[in-house]
């Protein structure tokens, strides 16, 4: 996900701070966040994209994300070495992930609108399940960048889950955990745990839900259990090998790029398990 203020120019920002002159102060992304330090044209385009996402203007967001991702790729490949290159790589990964999430949601919205009654019941539920997960992912992307939750995006994602949670599709259990996690993000711990417990024990502990369950524990504020479940996932086959189910990426690569774990990125065990191996592989030892 796998898919969180005063208003200034359409973005949720804190009030201006008065010193000798008025200056804009925006919350920084969490420590270790992939978009940390984003600036220049790449940063401006990402800013515009996040504004468009908040407003539901997905095509406008894509118009900003595509060139921003291309610029970040150039900075990674052709830029200086050391920490600057590592930061450029991180920003490229975040921009690529954001572009993919927005593109996929755009396509799902197109299919739901154009195909309508021609979709079978199962096809429609599958698309609606994917839509809920993607809206959740966009909520997390915006929260990481802005530093605080966007209530409108949170509400849209919750409504998308509530429309289809519990209905049958290959994503049923993943959607159930996603809904529980978003309830936790809203502060409804009791509701989150009740929804999670509706899954059978073998589902909750199964390989299919390793990453989703790790994020669920993190959304509840339990970093230790989140890390423990990621360590379980790391012992499974496919953790560090590309698979078709992860768009040709390893599960570790998927965890690295997701916004779900931005609040774990500074955790030493997350760095050792996920971030360092990914970055060493991409940047060379």
CSV table of C-alpha atoms in Angstrom, one decimal:
chain,number,residue,atom,x,y,z
A,1,UNK,CA,0.0,0.0,0.0
A,2,UNK,CA,-0.1,-1.8,-0.5
A,3,UNK,CA,-1.8,2.0,-0.1
A,4,UNK,CA,-2.1,11.1,6.5
A,5,UNK,CA,-3.8,24.1,10.2
A,6,UNK,CA,-4.0,27.1,8.6
A,7,UNK,CA,-4.5,27.1,4.8
A,8,UNK,CA,-1.8,28.8,2.7
A,9,UNK,CA,-2.1,28.5,-1.1
A,10,UNK,CA,-4.2,25.4,-0.8
A,11,UNK,CA,-1.8,23.4,1.5
A,12,UNK,CA,-2.3,22.7,5.1
A,13,UNK,CA,0.4,24.7,6.8
A,14,UNK,CA,1.0,26.2,10.3
A,15,UNK,CA,0.5,29.9,10.9
A,16,UNK,CA,3.1,32.4,9.7
A,17,UNK,CA,5.7,33.1,12.4
A,18,UNK,CA,6.5,36.8,13.0
A,19,UNK,CA,10.1,37.7,13.8
A,20,UNK,CA,11.8,40.7,12.2
A,21,UNK,CA,9.8,39.8,9.1
A,22,UNK,CA,7.0,37.4,8.2
A,23,UNK,CA,8.2,34.0,7.1
A,24,UNK,CA,6.5,30.8,6.1
A,25,UNK,CA,7.2,27.8,8.3
A,26,UNK,CA,6.0,24.4,7.1
A,27,UNK,CA,6.3,21.2,9.1
A,28,UNK,CA,9.1,19.0,7.8
A,29,UNK,CA,8.5,15.4,6.7
A,30,UNK,CA,9.3,12.8,9.4
A,31,UNK,CA,13.0,12.0,10.0
A,32,UNK,CA,14.3,9.8,7.2
A,33,UNK,CA,11.3,10.5,4.9
A,34,UNK,CA,12.1,9.9,1.3
A,35,UNK,CA,11.0,13.4,0.2
A,36,UNK,CA,13.1,15.1,2.9
A,37,UNK,CA,15.1,18.0,1.5
A,38,UNK,CA,13.1,18.2,-1.7
A,39,UNK,CA,13.5,21.6,-3.3
A,40,UNK,CA,14.1,23.5,-6.5
A,41,UNK,CA,11.9,22.7,-9.5
A,42,UNK,CA,11.4,19.1,-8.3
A,43,UNK,CA,10.1,20.4,-4.9
A,44,UNK,CA,7.8,23.0,-6.5
A,45,UNK,CA,6.3,20.4,-8.8
A,46,UNK,CA,5.8,18.0,-5.9
A,47,UNK,CA,4.2,20.8,-3.9
A,48,UNK,CA,1.8,21.5,-6.8
A,49,UNK,CA,1.1,17.8,-7.2
A,50,UNK,CA,0.2,17.4,-3.5
A,51,UNK,CA,-2.1,20.5,-3.7
A,52,UNK,CA,-3.9,18.9,-6.7
A,53,UNK,CA,-4.2,15.5,-4.9
A,54,UNK,CA,-5.8,17.2,-2.0
A,55,UNK,CA,-8.3,18.9,-4.3
A,56,UNK,CA,-9.1,15.6,-6.2
A,57,UNK,CA,-7.5,16.9,-9.4
A,58,UNK,CA,-5.6,13.7,-10.3
A,59,UNK,CA,-4.7,14.6,-13.9
A,60,UNK,CA,-3.3,17.9,-12.8
A,61,UNK,CA,-1.2,16.0,-10.2
A,62,UNK,CA,0.1,13.7,-12.9
A,63,UNK,CA,1.1,16.7,-15.0
A,64,UNK,CA,3.4,17.7,-12.2
A,65,UNK,CA,4.6,14.3,-11.0
A,66,UNK,CA,5.9,13.0,-14.3
A,67,UNK,CA,8.4,15.8,-15.0
A,68,UNK,CA,9.4,15.9,-11.3
A,69,UNK,CA,10.1,12.2,-11.3
A,70,UNK,CA,12.2,12.6,-14.5
A,71,UNK,CA,14.2,15.4,-13.0
A,72,UNK,CA,14.8,13.4,-9.8
A,73,UNK,CA,16.0,10.5,-11.8
A,74,UNK,CA,18.5,12.7,-13.6
A,75,UNK,CA,19.7,14.1,-10.3
A,76,UNK,CA,20.2,10.5,-9.0
A,77,UNK,CA,22.0,9.2,-12.1
A,78,UNK,CA,24.1,12.3,-13.0
A,79,UNK,CA,24.4,14.2,-9.8
A,80,UNK,CA,27.2,14.2,-7.3
A,81,UNK,CA,28.0,11.2,-5.1
A,82,UNK,CA,27.8,10.8,-1.4
A,83,UNK,CA,24.8,11.9,0.7
A,84,UNK,CA,23.5,14.2,-2.1
A,85,UNK,CA,23.1,11.2,-4.4
A,86,UNK,CA,21.5,9.1,-1.7
A,87,UNK,CA,19.0,11.9,-1.1
A,88,UNK,CA,18.3,12.2,-4.9
A,89,UNK,CA,17.6,8.5,-5.0
A,90,UNK,CA,15.2,8.7,-2.1
A,91,UNK,CA,13.3,11.5,-3.7
A,92,UNK,CA,13.2,9.7,-7.1
A,93,UNK,CA,11.7,6.6,-5.3
A,94,UNK,CA,9.0,8.8,-3.6
A,95,UNK,CA,8.1,10.6,-6.8
A,96,UNK,CA,7.9,7.4,-8.7
A,97,UNK,CA,5.7,5.9,-6.0
A,98,UNK,CA,3.4,8.9,-5.9
A,99,UNK,CA,3.1,9.0,-9.7
A,100,UNK,CA,2.2,5.3,-9.8
A,101,UNK,CA,-0.5,5.7,-7.1
A,102,UNK,CA,-2.1,8.7,-8.8
A,103,UNK,CA,-1.9,7.0,-12.2
A,104,UNK,CA,-3.5,3.8,-10.9
A,105,UNK,CA,-6.3,5.7,-9.1
A,106,UNK,CA,-6.9,7.7,-12.3
A,107,UNK,CA,-7.3,4.6,-14.3
A,108,UNK,CA,-9.7,3.0,-11.8
A,109,UNK,CA,-11.8,6.1,-11.7
A,110,UNK,CA,-11.9,6.0,-15.5
A,111,UNK,CA,-13.0,2.4,-15.6
A,112,UNK,CA,-15.7,2.8,-13.0
A,113,UNK,CA,-17.1,5.8,-14.9
A,114,UNK,CA,-16.9,4.5,-18.5
A,115,UNK,CA,-17.7,0.8,-18.0
A,116,UNK,CA,-20.4,1.2,-15.4
A,117,UNK,CA,-23.0,-1.5,-15.7
A,118,UNK,CA,-20.8,-3.5,-18.1
A,119,UNK,CA,-18.7,-4.5,-15.1
A,120,UNK,CA,-19.5,-7.8,-13.4
A,121,UNK,CA,-20.2,-7.6,-9.7
A,122,UNK,CA,-16.8,-9.2,-8.9
A,123,UNK,CA,-15.0,-6.8,-11.2
A,124,UNK,CA,-16.7,-3.8,-9.7
A,125,UNK,CA,-15.9,-4.8,-6.1
A,126,UNK,CA,-12.3,-5.5,-7.0
A,127,UNK,CA,-12.0,-2.0,-8.5
A,128,UNK,CA,-13.6,-0.4,-5.5
A,129,UNK,CA,-11.3,-2.3,-3.2
A,130,UNK,CA,-8.3,-1.0,-5.1
A,131,UNK,CA,-9.7,2.5,-5.1
A,132,UNK,CA,-10.1,2.5,-1.3
A,133,UNK,CA,-6.5,1.3,-0.8
A,134,UNK,CA,-5.2,3.9,-3.3
A,135,UNK,CA,-7.1,6.7,-1.6
A,136,UNK,CA,-5.6,5.6,1.7
A,137,UNK,CA,-2.1,5.7,0.1
A,138,UNK,CA,-2.7,9.3,-1.1
A,139,UNK,CA,-3.8,10.3,2.3
A,140,UNK,CA,-0.5,9.0,3.7
A,141,UNK,CA,1.6,10.7,0.9
A,142,UNK,CA,0.0,14.1,1.7
A,143,UNK,CA,0.4,13.6,5.4
A,144,UNK,CA,4.0,12.8,5.1
A,145,UNK,CA,4.7,15.9,3.0
A,146,UNK,CA,2.6,18.3,5.0
A,147,UNK,CA,3.4,17.0,8.4
A,148,UNK,CA,-0.3,16.8,9.4
A,149,UNK,CA,-3.4,14.8,8.3
A,150,UNK,CA,-5.7,16.1,5.7
A,151,UNK,CA,-9.2,15.5,7.0
A,152,UNK,CA,-10.8,15.7,3.6
A,153,UNK,CA,-8.6,12.9,2.2
A,154,UNK,CA,-9.1,10.9,5.4
A,155,UNK,CA,-12.8,11.2,5.0
A,156,UNK,CA,-12.8,10.2,1.4
A,157,UNK,CA,-10.7,7.1,2.1
A,158,UNK,CA,-12.9,6.1,5.0
A,159,UNK,CA,-16.0,6.4,2.9
A,160,UNK,CA,-14.4,4.4,0.1
A,161,UNK,CA,-13.6,1.6,2.6
A,162,UNK,CA,-17.0,1.6,4.3
A,163,UNK,CA,-18.7,1.2,0.9
A,164,UNK,CA,-17.0,-2.2,0.2
A,165,UNK,CA,-15.4,-3.5,3.3
A,166,UNK,CA,-16.3,-7.2,3.9
A,167,UNK,CA,-17.3,-7.8,0.3
A,168,UNK,CA,-15.7,-10.6,-1.6
A,169,UNK,CA,-12.7,-10.1,-3.9
A,170,UNK,CA,-9.1,-11.2,-3.8
A,171,UNK,CA,-8.3,-8.1,-1.8
A,172,UNK,CA,-10.9,-8.6,0.9
A,173,UNK,CA,-8.6,-9.3,3.8
A,174,UNK,CA,-6.1,-6.6,2.7
A,175,UNK,CA,-8.9,-4.1,2.6
A,176,UNK,CA,-10.1,-5.2,6.0
A,177,UNK,CA,-6.7,-4.5,7.5
A,178,UNK,CA,-6.5,-1.2,5.6
A,179,UNK,CA,-9.8,0.0,7.0
A,180,UNK,CA,-8.8,-1.0,10.5
A,181,UNK,CA,-5.5,0.9,10.0
A,182,UNK,CA,-7.3,4.1,8.8
A,183,UNK,CA,-9.6,3.9,11.8
A,184,UNK,CA,-6.5,3.8,14.0
A,185,UNK,CA,-5.1,6.8,12.1
A,186,UNK,CA,-8.3,8.7,12.9
A,187,UNK,CA,-7.9,7.9,16.6
A,188,UNK,CA,-10.6,5.2,16.8
A,189,UNK,CA,-8.5,2.5,18.5
A,190,UNK,CA,-11.4,0.4,19.7
A,191,UNK,CA,-13.0,0.4,16.2
A,192,UNK,CA,-9.7,-0.4,14.6
A,193,UNK,CA,-9.1,-3.4,16.8
A,194,UNK,CA,-12.7,-4.7,16.4
A,195,UNK,CA,-12.3,-4.6,12.6
A,196,UNK,CA,-8.9,-6.3,12.7
A,197,UNK,CA,-10.2,-9.0,15.0
A,198,UNK,CA,-13.0,-9.9,12.5
A,199,UNK,CA,-10.3,-11.7,10.4
A,200,UNK,CA,-9.6,-15.3,11.2
A,201,UNK,CA,-6.4,-15.9,13.2
A,202,UNK,CA,-4.8,-17.7,10.3
A,203,UNK,CA,-5.5,-14.7,8.1
A,204,UNK,CA,-4.1,-12.2,10.6
A,205,UNK,CA,-0.9,-14.2,10.9
A,206,UNK,CA,-0.6,-15.3,7.3
A,207,UNK,CA,2.1,-14.2,4.9
A,208,UNK,CA,-0.4,-12.3,2.7
A,209,UNK,CA,-1.0,-9.8,5.4
A,210,UNK,CA,2.5,-9.3,6.8
A,211,UNK,CA,3.0,-5.8,5.4
A,212,UNK,CA,-0.6,-4.7,6.0
A,213,UNK,CA,-0.5,-5.9,9.6
A,214,UNK,CA,2.8,-4.3,10.2
A,215,UNK,CA,1.3,-1.0,9.1
A,216,UNK,CA,-1.8,-1.6,11.2
A,217,UNK,CA,0.4,-1.9,14.4
A,218,UNK,CA,2.2,1.2,13.4
A,219,UNK,CA,-1.1,3.1,12.9
A,220,UNK,CA,-2.0,2.1,16.5
A,221,UNK,CA,1.3,3.5,17.6
A,222,UNK,CA,3.0,0.2,18.4
A,223,UNK,CA,6.4,0.5,16.7
A,224,UNK,CA,7.8,-2.6,18.3
A,225,UNK,CA,5.0,-4.8,17.0
A,226,UNK,CA,5.2,-3.2,13.6
A,227,UNK,CA,8.9,-3.9,13.4
A,228,UNK,CA,8.4,-7.5,14.7
A,229,UNK,CA,5.9,-8.2,11.9
A,230,UNK,CA,8.3,-6.7,9.2
A,231,UNK,CA,11.0,-9.0,10.6
A,232,UNK,CA,8.6,-11.9,10.1
A,233,UNK,CA,8.1,-10.8,6.5
A,234,UNK,CA,11.9,-10.6,6.0
A,235,UNK,CA,12.2,-14.2,6.8
A,236,UNK,CA,9.7,-15.2,4.0
A,237,UNK,CA,10.7,-16.2,0.5
A,238,UNK,CA,10.6,-13.2,-1.9
A,239,UNK,CA,11.6,-10.6,0.7
A,240,UNK,CA,14.6,-9.5,-1.3
A,241,UNK,CA,13.8,-11.0,-4.7
A,242,UNK,CA,11.6,-9.4,-7.4
A,243,UNK,CA,8.1,-10.9,-7.8
A,244,UNK,CA,5.3,-10.4,-10.3
A,245,UNK,CA,2.9,-9.5,-7.6
A,246,UNK,CA,5.0,-6.5,-6.6
A,247,UNK,CA,5.4,-5.1,-10.1
A,248,UNK,CA,8.7,-6.8,-10.5
A,249,UNK,CA,10.0,-5.5,-7.2
A,250,UNK,CA,11.0,-7.4,-4.1
A,251,UNK,CA,8.7,-7.1,-1.0
A,252,UNK,CA,11.6,-5.2,0.7
A,253,UNK,CA,11.6,-2.6,-2.2
A,254,UNK,CA,7.8,-2.2,-1.9
A,255,UNK,CA,8.1,-1.6,1.9
A,256,UNK,CA,11.0,0.9,1.2
A,257,UNK,CA,8.9,3.0,-1.1
A,258,UNK,CA,5.6,3.0,0.7
A,259,UNK,CA,4.3,6.0,2.8
A,260,UNK,CA,2.9,3.5,5.3
A,261,UNK,CA,6.2,3.2,7.1
A,262,UNK,CA,7.4,6.8,7.0
A,263,UNK,CA,7.2,7.0,10.8
A,264,UNK,CA,9.6,4.1,11.1
A,265,UNK,CA,12.3,5.3,8.7
A,266,UNK,CA,14.5,6.6,11.5
A,267,UNK,CA,14.2,3.4,13.5
A,268,UNK,CA,17.6,1.6,13.6
A,269,UNK,CA,16.0,-1.8,12.9
A,270,UNK,CA,14.1,-0.4,9.9
A,271,UNK,CA,17.2,1.2,8.6
A,272,UNK,CA,19.1,-2.1,8.9
A,273,UNK,CA,16.3,-4.3,7.5
A,274,UNK,CA,15.0,-2.1,4.7
A,275,UNK,CA,16.7,1.2,4.0
A,276,UNK,CA,20.4,0.3,4.0
A,277,UNK,CA,20.0,-2.8,1.8
A,278,UNK,CA,17.8,-1.0,-0.7
A,279,UNK,CA,20.1,2.0,-0.9
A,280,UNK,CA,23.3,0.0,-1.1
A,281,UNK,CA,21.8,-2.1,-3.9
A,282,UNK,CA,20.7,1.0,-5.9
A,283,UNK,CA,23.7,3.2,-5.2
A,284,UNK,CA,26.5,0.6,-5.2
A,285,UNK,CA,28.6,-0.4,-2.3
